[in-house]
Coordinates of C-alpha atoms in Angstrom, one line a residue:
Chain A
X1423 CA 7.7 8.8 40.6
X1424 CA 10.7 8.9 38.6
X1425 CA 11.6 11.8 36.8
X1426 CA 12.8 11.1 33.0
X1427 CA 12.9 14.6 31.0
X1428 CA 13.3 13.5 27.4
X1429 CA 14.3 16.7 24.6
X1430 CA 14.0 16.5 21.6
X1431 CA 15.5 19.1 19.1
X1432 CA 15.5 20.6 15.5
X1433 CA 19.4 21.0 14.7
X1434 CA 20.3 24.4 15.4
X1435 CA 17.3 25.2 17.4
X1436 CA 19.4 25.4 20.8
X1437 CA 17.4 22.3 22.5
X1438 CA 20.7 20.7 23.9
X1439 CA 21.3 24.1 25.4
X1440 CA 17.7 23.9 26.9
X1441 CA 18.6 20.2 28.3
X1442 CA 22.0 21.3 30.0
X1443 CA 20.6 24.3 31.2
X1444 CA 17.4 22.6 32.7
X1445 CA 19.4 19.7 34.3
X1446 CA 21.6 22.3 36.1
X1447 CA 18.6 23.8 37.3
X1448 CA 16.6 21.1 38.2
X1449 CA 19.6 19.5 39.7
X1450 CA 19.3 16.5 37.3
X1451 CA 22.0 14.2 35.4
X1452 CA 22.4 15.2 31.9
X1453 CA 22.5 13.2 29.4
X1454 CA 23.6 14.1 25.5
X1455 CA 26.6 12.6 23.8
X1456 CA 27.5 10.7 26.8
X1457 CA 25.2 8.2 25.7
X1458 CA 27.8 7.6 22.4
X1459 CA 30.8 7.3 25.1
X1460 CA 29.0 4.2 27.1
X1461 CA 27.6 2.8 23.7
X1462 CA 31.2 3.0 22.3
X1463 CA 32.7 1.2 25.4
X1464 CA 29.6 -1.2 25.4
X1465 CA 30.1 -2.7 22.0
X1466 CA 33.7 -1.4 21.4
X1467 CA 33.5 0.5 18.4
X1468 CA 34.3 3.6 17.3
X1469 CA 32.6 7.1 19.0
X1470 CA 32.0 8.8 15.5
X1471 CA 30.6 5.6 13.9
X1472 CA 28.2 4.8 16.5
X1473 CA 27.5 8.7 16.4
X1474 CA 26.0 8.4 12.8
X1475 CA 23.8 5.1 13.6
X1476 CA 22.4 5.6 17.2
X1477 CA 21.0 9.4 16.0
X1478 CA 20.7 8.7 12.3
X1479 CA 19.7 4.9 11.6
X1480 CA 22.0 5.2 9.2
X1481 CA 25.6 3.4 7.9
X1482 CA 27.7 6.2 6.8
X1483 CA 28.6 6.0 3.4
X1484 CA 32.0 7.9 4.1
X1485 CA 33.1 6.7 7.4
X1486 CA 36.6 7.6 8.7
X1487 CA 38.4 4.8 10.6
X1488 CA 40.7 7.5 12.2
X1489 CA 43.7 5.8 14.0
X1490 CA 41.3 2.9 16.3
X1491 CA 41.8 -0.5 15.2
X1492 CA 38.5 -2.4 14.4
X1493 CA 37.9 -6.2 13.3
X1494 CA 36.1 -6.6 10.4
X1495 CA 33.0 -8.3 11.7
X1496 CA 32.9 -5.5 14.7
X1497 CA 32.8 -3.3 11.6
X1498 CA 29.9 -4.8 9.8
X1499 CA 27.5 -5.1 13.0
X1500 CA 24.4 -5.2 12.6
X1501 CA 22.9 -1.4 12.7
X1502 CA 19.9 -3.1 14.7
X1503 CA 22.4 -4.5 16.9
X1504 CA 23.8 -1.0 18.1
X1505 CA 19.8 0.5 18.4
X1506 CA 19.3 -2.0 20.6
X1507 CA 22.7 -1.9 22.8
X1508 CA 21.7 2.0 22.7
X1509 CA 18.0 1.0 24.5
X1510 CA 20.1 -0.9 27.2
X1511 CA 22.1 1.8 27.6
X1512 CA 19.2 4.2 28.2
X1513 CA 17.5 2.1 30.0
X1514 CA 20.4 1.7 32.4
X1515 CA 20.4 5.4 32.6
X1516 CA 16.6 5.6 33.2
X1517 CA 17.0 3.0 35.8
X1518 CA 19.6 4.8 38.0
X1519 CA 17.0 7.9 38.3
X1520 CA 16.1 10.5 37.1
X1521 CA 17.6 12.5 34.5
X1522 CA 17.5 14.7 31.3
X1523 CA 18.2 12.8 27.7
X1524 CA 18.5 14.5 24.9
X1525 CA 18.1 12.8 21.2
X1526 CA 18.5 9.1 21.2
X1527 CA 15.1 8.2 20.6
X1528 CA 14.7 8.2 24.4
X1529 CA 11.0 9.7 24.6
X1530 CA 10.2 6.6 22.5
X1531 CA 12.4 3.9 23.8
X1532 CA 11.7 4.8 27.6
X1533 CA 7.8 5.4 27.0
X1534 CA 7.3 2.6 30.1
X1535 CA 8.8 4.9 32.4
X1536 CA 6.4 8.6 31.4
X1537 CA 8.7 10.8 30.4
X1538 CA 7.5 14.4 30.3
X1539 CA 8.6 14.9 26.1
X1540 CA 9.5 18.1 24.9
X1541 CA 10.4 19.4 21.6
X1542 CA 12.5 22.5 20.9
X1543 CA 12.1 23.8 17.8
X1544 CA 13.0 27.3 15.6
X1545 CA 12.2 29.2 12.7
X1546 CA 14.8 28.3 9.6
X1547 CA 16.5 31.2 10.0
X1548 CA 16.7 31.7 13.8
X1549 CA 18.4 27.9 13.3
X1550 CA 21.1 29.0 10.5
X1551 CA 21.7 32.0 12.8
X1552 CA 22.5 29.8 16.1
X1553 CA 24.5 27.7 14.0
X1554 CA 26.7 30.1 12.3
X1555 CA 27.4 31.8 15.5
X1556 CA 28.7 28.6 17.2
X1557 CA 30.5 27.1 14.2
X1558 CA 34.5 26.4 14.9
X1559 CA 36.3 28.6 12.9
X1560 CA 37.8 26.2 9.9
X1561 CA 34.1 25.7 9.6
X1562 CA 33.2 27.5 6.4
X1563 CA 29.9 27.0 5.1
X1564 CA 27.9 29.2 3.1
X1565 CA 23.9 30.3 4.4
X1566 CA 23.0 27.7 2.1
X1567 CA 25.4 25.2 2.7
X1568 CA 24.0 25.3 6.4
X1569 CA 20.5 25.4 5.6
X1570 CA 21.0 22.1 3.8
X1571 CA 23.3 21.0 6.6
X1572 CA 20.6 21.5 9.1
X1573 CA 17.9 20.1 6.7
X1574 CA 20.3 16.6 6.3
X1575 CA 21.0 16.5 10.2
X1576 CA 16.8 16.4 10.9
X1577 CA 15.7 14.3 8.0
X1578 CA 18.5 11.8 9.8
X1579 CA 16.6 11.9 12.7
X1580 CA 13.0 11.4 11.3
X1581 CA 14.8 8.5 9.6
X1582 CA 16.0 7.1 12.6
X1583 CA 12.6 8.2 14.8
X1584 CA 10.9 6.4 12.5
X1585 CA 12.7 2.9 12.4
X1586 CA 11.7 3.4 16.6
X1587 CA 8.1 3.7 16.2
X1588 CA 5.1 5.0 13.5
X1589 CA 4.6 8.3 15.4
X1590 CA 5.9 11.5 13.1
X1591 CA 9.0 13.0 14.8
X1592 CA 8.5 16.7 15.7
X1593 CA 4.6 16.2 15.1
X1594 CA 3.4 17.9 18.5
X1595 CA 0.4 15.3 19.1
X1596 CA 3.7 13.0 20.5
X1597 CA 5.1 15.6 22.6
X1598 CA 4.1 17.2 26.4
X1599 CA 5.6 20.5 25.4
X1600 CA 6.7 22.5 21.7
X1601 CA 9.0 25.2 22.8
X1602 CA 9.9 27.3 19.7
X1603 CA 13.1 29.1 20.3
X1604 CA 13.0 31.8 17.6
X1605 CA 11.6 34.4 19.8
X1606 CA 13.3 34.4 23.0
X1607 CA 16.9 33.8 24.5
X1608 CA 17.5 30.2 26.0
X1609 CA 18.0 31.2 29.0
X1610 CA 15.1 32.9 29.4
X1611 CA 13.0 30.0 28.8
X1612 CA 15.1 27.6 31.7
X1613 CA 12.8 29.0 35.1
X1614 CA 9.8 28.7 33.6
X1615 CA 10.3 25.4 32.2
X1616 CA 11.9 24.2 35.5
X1617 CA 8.5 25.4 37.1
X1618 CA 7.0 23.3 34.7
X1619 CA 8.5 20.1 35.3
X1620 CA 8.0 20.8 39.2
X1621 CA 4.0 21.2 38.9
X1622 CA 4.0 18.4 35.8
X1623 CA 5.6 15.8 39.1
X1624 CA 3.3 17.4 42.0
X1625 CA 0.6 14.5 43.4
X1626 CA 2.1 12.2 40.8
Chain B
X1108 CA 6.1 46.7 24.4
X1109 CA 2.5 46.2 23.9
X1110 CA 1.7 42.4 25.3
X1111 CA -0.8 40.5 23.3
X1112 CA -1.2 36.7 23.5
X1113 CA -3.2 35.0 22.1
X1114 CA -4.2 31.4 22.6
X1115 CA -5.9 29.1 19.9
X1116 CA -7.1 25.8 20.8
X1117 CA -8.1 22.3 19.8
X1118 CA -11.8 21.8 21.4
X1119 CA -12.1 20.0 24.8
X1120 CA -8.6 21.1 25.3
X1121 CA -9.0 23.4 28.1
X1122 CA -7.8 26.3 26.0
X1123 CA -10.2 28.9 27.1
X1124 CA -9.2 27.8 30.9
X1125 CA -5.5 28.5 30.1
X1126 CA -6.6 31.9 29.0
X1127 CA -9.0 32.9 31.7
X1128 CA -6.3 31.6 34.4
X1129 CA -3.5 33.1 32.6
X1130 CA -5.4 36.9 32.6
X1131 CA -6.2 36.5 36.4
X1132 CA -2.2 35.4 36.7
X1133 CA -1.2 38.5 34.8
X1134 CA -4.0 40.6 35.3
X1135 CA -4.7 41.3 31.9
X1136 CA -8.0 42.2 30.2
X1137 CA -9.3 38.7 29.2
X1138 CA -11.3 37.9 25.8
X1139 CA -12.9 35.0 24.3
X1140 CA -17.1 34.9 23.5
X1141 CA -16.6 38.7 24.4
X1142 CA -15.9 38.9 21.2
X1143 CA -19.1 37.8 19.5
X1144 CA -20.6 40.3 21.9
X1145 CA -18.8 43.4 20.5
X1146 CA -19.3 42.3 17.2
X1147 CA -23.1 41.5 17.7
X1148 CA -22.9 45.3 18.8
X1149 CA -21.3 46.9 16.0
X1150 CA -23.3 44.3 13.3
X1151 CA -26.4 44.5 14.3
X1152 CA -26.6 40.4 14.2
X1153 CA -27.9 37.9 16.3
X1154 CA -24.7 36.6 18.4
X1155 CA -25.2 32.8 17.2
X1156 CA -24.7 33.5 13.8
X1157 CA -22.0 35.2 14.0
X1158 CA -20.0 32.9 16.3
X1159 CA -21.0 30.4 13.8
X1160 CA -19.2 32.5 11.0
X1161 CA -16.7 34.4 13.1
X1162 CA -14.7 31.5 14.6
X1163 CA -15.6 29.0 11.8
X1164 CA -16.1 31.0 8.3
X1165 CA -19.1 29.6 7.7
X1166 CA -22.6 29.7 6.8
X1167 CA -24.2 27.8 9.1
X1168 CA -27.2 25.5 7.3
X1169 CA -29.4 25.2 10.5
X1170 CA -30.0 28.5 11.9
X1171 CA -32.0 29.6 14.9
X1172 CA -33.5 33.1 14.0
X1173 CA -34.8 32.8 17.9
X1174 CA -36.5 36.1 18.7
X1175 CA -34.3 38.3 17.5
X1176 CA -35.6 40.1 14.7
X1177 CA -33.8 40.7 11.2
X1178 CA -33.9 42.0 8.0
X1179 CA -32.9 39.9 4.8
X1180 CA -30.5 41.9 3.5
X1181 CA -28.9 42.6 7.1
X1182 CA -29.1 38.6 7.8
X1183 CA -27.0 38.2 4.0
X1184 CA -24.2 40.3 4.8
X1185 CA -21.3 38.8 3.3
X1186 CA -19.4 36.2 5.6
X1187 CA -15.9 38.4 4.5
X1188 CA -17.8 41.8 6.1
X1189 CA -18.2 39.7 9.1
X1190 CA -14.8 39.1 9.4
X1191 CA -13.5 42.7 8.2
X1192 CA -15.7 43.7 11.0
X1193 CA -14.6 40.6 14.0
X1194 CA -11.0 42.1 12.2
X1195 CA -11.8 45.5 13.4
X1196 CA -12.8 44.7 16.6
X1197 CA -9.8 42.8 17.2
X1198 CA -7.6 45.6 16.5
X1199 CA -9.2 47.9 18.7
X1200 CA -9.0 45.2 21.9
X1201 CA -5.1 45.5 20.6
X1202 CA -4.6 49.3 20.2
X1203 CA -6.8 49.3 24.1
X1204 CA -3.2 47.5 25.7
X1205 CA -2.4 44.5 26.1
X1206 CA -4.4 41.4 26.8
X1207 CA -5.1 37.8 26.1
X1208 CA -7.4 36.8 23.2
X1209 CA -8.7 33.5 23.0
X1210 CA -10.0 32.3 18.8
X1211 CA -11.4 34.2 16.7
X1212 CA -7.7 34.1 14.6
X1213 CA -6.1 36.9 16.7
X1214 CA -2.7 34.9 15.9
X1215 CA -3.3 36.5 12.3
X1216 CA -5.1 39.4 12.9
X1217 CA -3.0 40.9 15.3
X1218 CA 0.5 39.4 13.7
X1219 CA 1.6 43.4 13.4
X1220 CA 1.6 43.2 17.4
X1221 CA 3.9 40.7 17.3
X1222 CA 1.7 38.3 19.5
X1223 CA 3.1 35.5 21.6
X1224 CA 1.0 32.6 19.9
X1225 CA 0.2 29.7 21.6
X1226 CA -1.5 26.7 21.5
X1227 CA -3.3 24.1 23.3
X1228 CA -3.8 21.0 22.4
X1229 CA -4.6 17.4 24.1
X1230 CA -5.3 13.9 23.1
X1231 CA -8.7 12.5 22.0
X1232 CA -9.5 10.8 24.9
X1233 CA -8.8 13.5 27.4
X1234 CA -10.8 16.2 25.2
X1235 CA -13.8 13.9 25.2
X1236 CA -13.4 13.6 28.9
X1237 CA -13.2 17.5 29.9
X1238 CA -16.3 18.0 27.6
X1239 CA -18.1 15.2 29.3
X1240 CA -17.5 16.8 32.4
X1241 CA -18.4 20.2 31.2
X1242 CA -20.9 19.2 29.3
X1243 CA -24.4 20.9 30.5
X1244 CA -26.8 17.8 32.4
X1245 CA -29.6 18.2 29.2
X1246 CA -27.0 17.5 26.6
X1247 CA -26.6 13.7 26.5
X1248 CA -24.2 12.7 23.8
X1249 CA -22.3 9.3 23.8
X1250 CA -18.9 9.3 22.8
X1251 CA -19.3 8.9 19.8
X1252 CA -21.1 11.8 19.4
X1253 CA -18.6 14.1 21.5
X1254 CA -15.5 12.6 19.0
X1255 CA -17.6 13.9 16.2
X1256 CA -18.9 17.0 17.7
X1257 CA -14.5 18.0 18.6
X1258 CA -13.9 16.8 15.3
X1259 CA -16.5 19.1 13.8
X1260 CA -15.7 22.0 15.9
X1261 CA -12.1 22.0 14.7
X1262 CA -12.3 21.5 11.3
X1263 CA -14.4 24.8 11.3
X1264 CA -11.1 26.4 13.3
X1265 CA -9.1 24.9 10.8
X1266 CA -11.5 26.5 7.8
X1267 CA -12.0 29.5 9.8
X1268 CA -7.7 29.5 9.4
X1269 CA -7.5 29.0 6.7
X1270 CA -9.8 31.6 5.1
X1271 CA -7.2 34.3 7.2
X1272 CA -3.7 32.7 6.0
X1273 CA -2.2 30.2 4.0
X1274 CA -0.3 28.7 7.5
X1275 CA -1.8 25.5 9.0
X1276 CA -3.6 25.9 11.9
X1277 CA -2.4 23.9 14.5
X1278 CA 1.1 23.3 13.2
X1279 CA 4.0 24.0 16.0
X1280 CA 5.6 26.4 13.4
X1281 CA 2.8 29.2 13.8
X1282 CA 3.2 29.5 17.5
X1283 CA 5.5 30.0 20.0
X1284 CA 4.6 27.3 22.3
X1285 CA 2.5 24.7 22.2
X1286 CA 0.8 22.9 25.0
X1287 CA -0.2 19.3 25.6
X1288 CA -2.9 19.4 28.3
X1289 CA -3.2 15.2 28.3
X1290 CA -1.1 14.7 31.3
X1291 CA -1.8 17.5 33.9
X1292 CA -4.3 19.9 35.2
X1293 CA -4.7 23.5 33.7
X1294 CA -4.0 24.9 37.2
X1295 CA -0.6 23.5 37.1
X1296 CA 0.5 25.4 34.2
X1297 CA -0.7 28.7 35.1
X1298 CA 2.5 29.7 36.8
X1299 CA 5.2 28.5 34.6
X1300 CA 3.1 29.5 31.7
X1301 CA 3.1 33.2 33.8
X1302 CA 6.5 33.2 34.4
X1303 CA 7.1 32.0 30.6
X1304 CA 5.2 35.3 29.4
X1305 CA 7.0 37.7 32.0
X1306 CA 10.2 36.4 30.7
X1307 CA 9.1 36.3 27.1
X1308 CA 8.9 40.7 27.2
X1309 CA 12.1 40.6 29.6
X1310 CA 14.4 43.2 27.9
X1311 CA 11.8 43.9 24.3

């Protein structure tokens, strides 16, 4: 049977982490913001645009063209248009084996193929703190200015969670497995979870 | 570091299994109906009524005096003194060492332990299945009957809750993990759920 691990994450809650570190472990193809690099040479627009609809449903209000050249009518098209080239694209992925996705609306899009779902999650402040720690440098936000940052980032993904189907993102009732992070160190959570996905594939 | 888990559980969900297989894992004291026992003890009360009031907070309409005999005033004893006593007797099973509680609102009661909380959940169909199975051969209830009789059951977990603490029971946020039991056999998880908890104390 094939194995499709789909994570997905509260900003700041270190569920990217978990992915990468449980597709090394398991020996898996990870797959994260890839999934922006083949969308972007799929449809030929830009990485950071594509960025904002294909995790956020959304048309950025203040979108930077940056130095890439793009036609007008690429420009303008249509959002539905790049959530569906994203579906082929993770369908292509799901159809070369298995792998780890995280984001992307993969647990919903790739439902045909059973994907054990997980959900990382943290407390508010446990998030800020992650966040803060691995912010670049020029990056100066204030506690609040985070906590609002992280708030934006996950109502974008409800939003775009929801134009994919009428299940509640982050409501457990859609996921195998709720991991919160606040408690314990990333890595600390990778063999257990590894042993996890193992038994969850035995006689299957 | 003193380990207490505790495990609280949608009905039909195979929580109490997790519990029992997880104390054999870890060879930790295991308690669950145990409980009602101690507190039946200390009370004086008939162990159906206070299971009825202990894990659910309430009065229950139909009760079975059975053989047991009681005094009015014993048989009134405020539902609160119940709980300040199940409260009591879940403190000493704590200050004893550590050990895995099953209900009975241990995630509150204990919260000064520092508890790792978990839950287990599972979809309607497959909780109606594992009580069908479970189900004792003179009890014949149709499905219908089961759906109402989960749905009863945890609305008194979720009253029971909520007379404890203002957080929702059931929502991921509360606990640490929470497990989907839908898509594979309790056995399966024993030993990443193990591994989990060894991992979880690594270091605290």
């Amino acid at each position: 049977m094939r194995r499709i691990i789909t994570i997905s994450r509260e900003f700041g809650s270190g569920g990217k982490e978990v992915g990468k570190r449980l597709a090394d472990a398991l020996k898996l193809p990870f797959y994260d913001s890839k999934i922006i690099h083949m969308l972007a040479k799929e449809t030929g627009l830009q990485e950071s645009y594509i960025s904002e609809i294909s995790e956020h449903g959304s048309y950025p209000y203040a979108f930077n063209f940056g130095r890439t050249f793009m036609a007008l009518p690429t420009l303008q098209m249509n959002q539905n248009e790049i959530l569906i080239a994203q579906q082929k694209v993770l369908k292509k992925i799901a159809e070369k084996g298995d792998c780890i996705i995280v984001g992307r609306g993969a647990d919903i899009v790739l439902e045909e193929y059973a994907p054990v779902k997980i959900f990382v999650y943290a407390d508010m402040d446990a998030k800020i703190k992650r966040c803060l720690a691995k912010k670049p440098s020029e990056e100066q936000l204030t506690l609040t200015e985070m906590k609002k940052k992280i708030k934006t980032v996950d109502d974008g993904r409800r939003r775009f969670h929801d134009i994919l189907s009428n299940r509640t993102w982050g409501e457990k009732e859609n996921y195998d497995l709720c991991i919160n992070t606040t408690n314990l160190a990333i890595k600390q959570l990778i063999e257990p979870l590894a042993q996890y996905i193992e038994n969850y594939y035995q006689g299957k």
